[in-house]
Amino acid sequence: MYVASDPRSKLAKAASEEKPDAAPVAAAGYFMFDDSQPCDQNGDVRTWYAEAQNFVATYADQPAGSRIVRDRQEDEYVVILPERETRAVVSWNGSETPVDGYSVVVVPGGPSVISFEAGGPAICFFTRKAADIVARCEALLPAHEPDRNVPPLEPWPDPVGGFKVRAYSLDVPQEEGRFGRIFRSTNFMINFVYPRQGPRDRTQLSPHKHDDFQQCSLCLAGTYVHHLRWPWETDANLWRDDDHVTIGAPSIAIIPAGALHTSEAVGGGTNQLVDVFCPPRRDFSRQTGWVLNADDYPAPANET
């Protein structure tokens, strides 16, 4: 349920998205990227991991002179560079592409190197085809509960003009009727929601659920309370208590398919969330003008 002023209140749910045979709703996952406890440290590069049903994420402090090297990358991955001061060069397929901070970068499959000329945080999202990253997650994190309401990932169509490094600036003015700043690739959708100043009005929350996909909420600034409620099944042994989890930046919450949820900004300053979906959301993609790089990454023919 959304308040009338929320652009998502106009979303219509297609009959094909119903899940009459839904499995019990899985647990949520919360990952705090605590400065004092990185999962991995290689020199000055500190890295944390998060895990979801169809993808894994890494959060790393990338100082100037550091690199992200992908020798065996089977498919596209997405990098968020949230700080304006960051500068990097992406080497792929014999070409070098400079990228600025405050951007979303899509890197094709195959060998690639991201070289940081000016450092900053880098958040990478990989599908489970990135076997080395998946293995590292499994070695370092508690086992995640499978979300059986999430279908296996099926990539969306190839980009127009073929695969290449693409960088999208987040300097996009807010527009009435459009929700956030949405970019998609063949396998991810990134919604860089506009920041909120101060706490959210508690009379204007937006509890809702997604029947067949997870939501990854990346907190880059401020503090949020993630409120989740699970449906009651006929088997009371499967019932779960509500979650009201307060978590700061930087962090990730993985919200399972089927759980009623809303995120409440409670920080006194800037509060910033980025929502990530794998694969791209069908309902967002149907909204004219919402996906800012739709000319590069088309939706499947039956989704337009």
Coordinates of C-alpha atoms in Angstrom, one line a residue:
M1 CA 0.0 0.0 0.0
Y2 CA 1.3 3.4 -1.0
V3 CA 0.2 6.9 -0.2
A4 CA -1.3 8.7 -3.2
S5 CA 1.7 11.0 -3.7
D6 CA 4.1 8.0 -4.1
P7 CA 4.6 7.2 -7.9
R8 CA 4.5 3.5 -7.0
S9 CA 0.8 3.9 -6.2
K10 CA 0.1 3.8 -10.0
L11 CA 1.7 0.4 -10.4
A12 CA -0.7 -2.3 -11.7
K13 CA 0.0 -5.9 -10.9
A14 CA -0.2 -8.3 -13.8
A15 CA -2.2 -11.6 -13.3
S16 CA 1.0 -13.5 -14.4
E17 CA 2.8 -12.2 -11.3
E18 CA 0.4 -14.0 -8.9
K19 CA 2.0 -16.8 -6.8
P20 CA -0.8 -19.2 -5.8
D21 CA 1.7 -22.0 -5.1
A22 CA 4.0 -19.8 -3.0
A23 CA 6.5 -21.5 -0.6
P24 CA 6.9 -20.3 3.0
V25 CA 8.4 -16.9 3.1
A26 CA 12.2 -16.9 3.8
A27 CA 14.1 -15.0 6.4
A28 CA 15.6 -11.6 5.8
G29 CA 19.3 -10.9 5.7
Y30 CA 21.2 -7.9 7.2
F31 CA 24.8 -7.1 6.4
M32 CA 26.6 -4.3 8.2
F33 CA 29.9 -3.1 6.6
D34 CA 31.6 -2.2 9.9
D35 CA 34.8 -0.3 9.5
S36 CA 36.5 -2.4 12.2
Q37 CA 35.6 -5.8 10.8
P38 CA 36.1 -6.3 7.0
C39 CA 35.5 -9.8 5.7
D40 CA 38.7 -9.5 3.6
Q41 CA 41.7 -7.2 3.7
N42 CA 44.3 -7.1 0.9
G43 CA 46.7 -4.2 1.6
D44 CA 44.6 -1.1 1.9
V45 CA 41.6 -2.7 0.2
R46 CA 38.9 -3.7 2.7
T47 CA 36.0 -5.8 1.4
W48 CA 32.7 -6.9 2.8
Y49 CA 30.2 -9.4 1.3
A50 CA 26.4 -9.8 1.2
E51 CA 24.4 -12.7 -0.3
A52 CA 21.0 -13.1 -1.8
Q53 CA 19.1 -15.7 -3.8
N54 CA 20.2 -14.8 -7.3
F55 CA 23.3 -12.6 -6.6
V56 CA 26.1 -11.6 -4.3
A57 CA 27.4 -8.1 -3.5
T58 CA 30.7 -6.7 -2.4
Y59 CA 31.4 -3.4 -0.7
A60 CA 35.0 -2.3 -0.8
D61 CA 37.1 0.7 0.2
Q62 CA 39.1 1.3 -3.0
P63 CA 42.1 3.7 -2.4
A64 CA 43.8 5.4 -5.3
G65 CA 46.0 3.0 -7.1
S66 CA 43.9 -0.1 -6.3
R67 CA 42.2 -2.3 -8.8
I68 CA 39.2 -4.6 -9.2
V69 CA 40.4 -7.5 -11.4
R70 CA 38.0 -9.9 -13.0
D71 CA 39.9 -12.6 -14.9
R72 CA 36.9 -14.9 -15.4
Q73 CA 33.7 -13.0 -15.5
E74 CA 30.9 -14.8 -17.3
D75 CA 28.3 -12.1 -17.5
E76 CA 27.7 -8.4 -16.8
Y77 CA 28.2 -7.0 -13.3
V78 CA 27.2 -3.6 -11.9
V79 CA 29.4 -1.2 -9.9
I80 CA 28.0 1.7 -7.9
L81 CA 30.5 4.6 -7.3
P82 CA 28.6 6.8 -4.8
E83 CA 31.2 9.5 -4.2
R84 CA 31.7 12.3 -6.6
E85 CA 35.5 12.4 -6.0
T86 CA 36.1 8.9 -7.2
R87 CA 37.8 8.5 -10.6
A88 CA 38.5 5.2 -12.4
V89 CA 39.4 3.6 -15.7
V90 CA 37.7 0.4 -16.9
S91 CA 39.8 -1.8 -19.1
W92 CA 37.8 -4.3 -21.2
N93 CA 38.2 -5.9 -24.6
G94 CA 41.3 -3.8 -25.5
S95 CA 39.6 -0.5 -24.7
E96 CA 39.9 1.9 -21.7
T97 CA 36.8 3.8 -20.5
P98 CA 37.2 6.6 -17.9
V99 CA 34.4 6.7 -15.4
D100 CA 33.6 9.4 -12.8
G101 CA 32.2 9.0 -9.4
Y102 CA 28.6 9.4 -8.5
S103 CA 27.6 6.9 -11.2
V104 CA 26.4 3.4 -12.0
V105 CA 28.8 1.4 -14.2
V106 CA 27.9 -1.7 -16.1
V107 CA 30.9 -3.9 -17.0
P108 CA 30.5 -6.7 -19.6
G109 CA 31.5 -10.3 -19.1
G110 CA 35.0 -11.4 -19.9
P111 CA 38.3 -10.2 -18.4
S112 CA 38.3 -6.6 -17.1
V113 CA 40.2 -4.3 -14.7
I114 CA 38.9 -1.3 -12.9
S115 CA 41.8 1.0 -11.9
F116 CA 41.1 3.7 -9.4
E117 CA 42.9 7.0 -10.0
A118 CA 41.0 8.6 -7.1
G119 CA 39.6 6.3 -4.4
G120 CA 36.3 5.8 -2.8
P121 CA 33.8 3.1 -1.9
A122 CA 32.8 0.7 -4.7
I123 CA 29.7 -1.6 -4.4
C124 CA 29.7 -4.4 -6.9
F125 CA 26.7 -6.7 -7.8
F126 CA 27.4 -10.1 -9.4
T127 CA 25.1 -12.9 -10.4
R128 CA 25.9 -16.3 -9.1
K129 CA 27.8 -17.1 -12.2
A130 CA 30.7 -15.3 -10.4
A131 CA 31.7 -18.5 -8.8
D132 CA 34.8 -17.1 -7.0
I133 CA 32.8 -14.4 -5.3
V134 CA 30.0 -16.8 -4.4
A135 CA 32.6 -19.2 -2.9
R136 CA 34.1 -16.4 -0.9
C137 CA 30.7 -15.5 0.5
E138 CA 29.9 -19.0 1.4
A139 CA 33.3 -19.3 3.2
L140 CA 32.9 -16.1 5.2
L141 CA 29.2 -15.6 5.8
P142 CA 26.6 -17.7 7.6
A143 CA 24.6 -19.8 5.2
H144 CA 21.7 -17.8 3.8
E145 CA 18.2 -19.3 3.8
P146 CA 17.1 -20.2 0.3
D147 CA 14.2 -18.0 -0.9
R148 CA 12.1 -20.6 -2.8
N149 CA 9.6 -18.0 -4.0
V150 CA 12.3 -16.4 -6.2
P151 CA 12.6 -18.1 -9.7
P152 CA 16.1 -18.7 -11.2
L153 CA 17.6 -15.7 -12.9
E154 CA 16.8 -15.4 -16.6
P155 CA 18.9 -12.6 -18.2
W156 CA 17.0 -9.9 -20.1
P157 CA 17.9 -9.1 -23.8
D158 CA 21.4 -8.1 -24.8
P159 CA 22.1 -4.3 -25.0
V160 CA 21.5 -2.4 -28.2
G161 CA 24.8 -2.2 -30.1
G162 CA 26.3 -5.0 -28.2
F163 CA 28.2 -5.3 -24.9
K164 CA 30.5 -2.5 -23.8
V165 CA 31.4 -0.6 -20.7
R166 CA 28.6 1.9 -19.9
A167 CA 28.6 4.5 -17.1
Y168 CA 25.5 6.4 -16.1
S169 CA 25.8 9.6 -14.1
L170 CA 23.5 10.0 -11.1
D171 CA 23.1 13.7 -11.8
V172 CA 19.5 13.3 -12.9
P173 CA 17.0 16.0 -11.8
Q174 CA 14.0 14.8 -9.8
E175 CA 10.9 14.6 -12.0
E176 CA 7.3 14.5 -10.8
G177 CA 5.7 11.1 -11.4
R178 CA 9.0 9.3 -11.8
F179 CA 10.3 7.1 -9.0
G180 CA 14.0 7.6 -8.2
R181 CA 16.8 7.1 -10.7
I182 CA 16.4 3.7 -12.3
F183 CA 19.0 2.0 -14.5
R184 CA 19.0 -1.6 -15.7
S185 CA 21.4 -4.1 -17.3
T186 CA 20.8 -7.6 -18.6
N187 CA 20.5 -9.0 -15.0
F188 CA 20.2 -6.1 -12.5
M189 CA 18.0 -3.1 -11.8
I190 CA 19.4 -0.2 -9.7
N191 CA 17.1 2.4 -8.2
F192 CA 19.1 5.2 -6.7
V193 CA 16.3 6.7 -4.6
Y194 CA 16.6 10.5 -4.1
P195 CA 18.0 11.2 -0.6
R196 CA 15.7 12.1 2.3
Q197 CA 16.6 14.9 4.7
G198 CA 15.7 13.9 8.3
P199 CA 13.3 11.3 9.5
R200 CA 10.5 10.0 7.4
D201 CA 6.9 11.0 8.4
R202 CA 5.6 7.9 10.2
T203 CA 2.1 8.6 8.9
Q204 CA 3.4 8.3 5.3
L205 CA 5.0 4.8 5.3
S206 CA 4.6 2.4 2.4
P207 CA 4.2 -1.3 3.6
H208 CA 4.0 -3.6 0.5
K209 CA 5.3 -6.9 -0.7
H210 CA 6.8 -8.6 -3.8
D211 CA 5.5 -12.1 -4.5
D212 CA 8.3 -13.4 -6.6
F213 CA 11.5 -11.3 -6.2
Q214 CA 13.7 -10.1 -3.4
Q215 CA 14.6 -6.5 -2.7
C216 CA 18.1 -5.5 -1.8
S217 CA 18.2 -2.2 0.1
L218 CA 21.7 -0.6 0.2
C219 CA 22.0 2.1 2.8
L220 CA 24.7 4.6 1.9
A221 CA 23.9 7.4 4.4
G222 CA 21.9 7.9 7.6
T223 CA 20.0 5.3 9.6
Y224 CA 16.9 3.2 8.7
V225 CA 14.5 0.9 10.5
H226 CA 13.6 -2.0 8.2
H227 CA 10.1 -3.1 9.2
L228 CA 9.1 -6.6 8.0
R229 CA 6.1 -8.8 8.7
W230 CA 5.7 -12.4 7.6
P231 CA 2.4 -14.0 6.6
W232 CA 0.9 -16.7 8.9
E233 CA 0.9 -20.1 7.3
T234 CA -1.3 -23.0 8.2
D235 CA 1.7 -24.5 10.0
A236 CA 2.3 -22.3 13.0
N237 CA 5.8 -23.7 13.4
L238 CA 6.7 -21.6 10.4
W239 CA 5.5 -18.3 11.9
R240 CA 8.1 -15.6 12.4
D241 CA 8.1 -12.5 14.6
D242 CA 8.1 -9.1 13.0
D243 CA 11.4 -7.5 12.2
H244 CA 12.1 -3.9 13.3
V245 CA 15.8 -3.7 12.5
T246 CA 17.7 -0.4 12.9
I247 CA 20.7 -0.3 10.7
G248 CA 23.1 2.5 9.6
A249 CA 25.4 3.1 6.7
P250 CA 26.9 1.4 5.0
S251 CA 24.7 -1.7 5.0
I252 CA 22.5 -4.0 3.0
A253 CA 19.1 -5.5 3.8
I254 CA 17.9 -8.4 1.8
I255 CA 14.0 -8.5 1.9
P256 CA 12.5 -11.8 1.0
A257 CA 9.8 -12.4 -1.5
G258 CA 6.4 -12.4 0.2
A259 CA 7.3 -10.4 3.3
L260 CA 5.3 -7.2 3.9
H261 CA 8.0 -4.5 4.4
T262 CA 8.7 -0.8 4.5
S263 CA 11.9 1.1 5.4
E264 CA 11.7 4.1 7.7
A265 CA 14.4 6.8 7.6
V266 CA 15.2 7.8 11.2
G267 CA 18.5 9.6 10.8
G268 CA 18.6 13.3 11.6
G269 CA 20.7 14.3 8.5
T270 CA 20.8 12.8 5.0
N271 CA 19.3 9.3 4.6
Q272 CA 20.1 7.5 1.3
L273 CA 18.9 4.1 0.1
V274 CA 19.6 2.3 -3.2
D275 CA 17.3 -0.5 -4.1
V276 CA 18.7 -3.4 -6.2
F277 CA 16.7 -6.1 -8.0
C278 CA 17.9 -9.2 -9.9
P279 CA 16.5 -9.6 -12.5
P280 CA 15.1 -6.1 -13.4
R281 CA 11.6 -5.4 -12.1
R282 CA 8.9 -5.9 -14.7
D283 CA 6.4 -3.4 -13.1
F284 CA 9.0 -0.6 -13.0
S285 CA 10.0 -1.3 -16.6
R286 CA 6.5 -0.9 -17.8
Q287 CA 6.3 2.7 -16.6
T288 CA 7.1 5.2 -19.3
G289 CA 10.2 7.2 -18.6
W290 CA 11.1 5.4 -15.3
V291 CA 14.1 3.4 -16.7
L292 CA 16.7 6.0 -17.7
N293 CA 18.8 3.8 -19.9
A294 CA 16.0 1.9 -21.5
D295 CA 17.3 2.8 -25.0
D296 CA 20.5 0.8 -24.1
Y297 CA 18.9 -2.1 -22.4
P298 CA 15.5 -3.2 -23.9
A299 CA 12.9 -5.1 -21.9
P300 CA 11.8 -8.5 -23.2
A301 CA 9.2 -8.3 -25.9
N302 CA 6.4 -9.5 -23.6
E303 CA 7.3 -7.0 -20.9
T304 CA 6.7 -3.7 -22.9

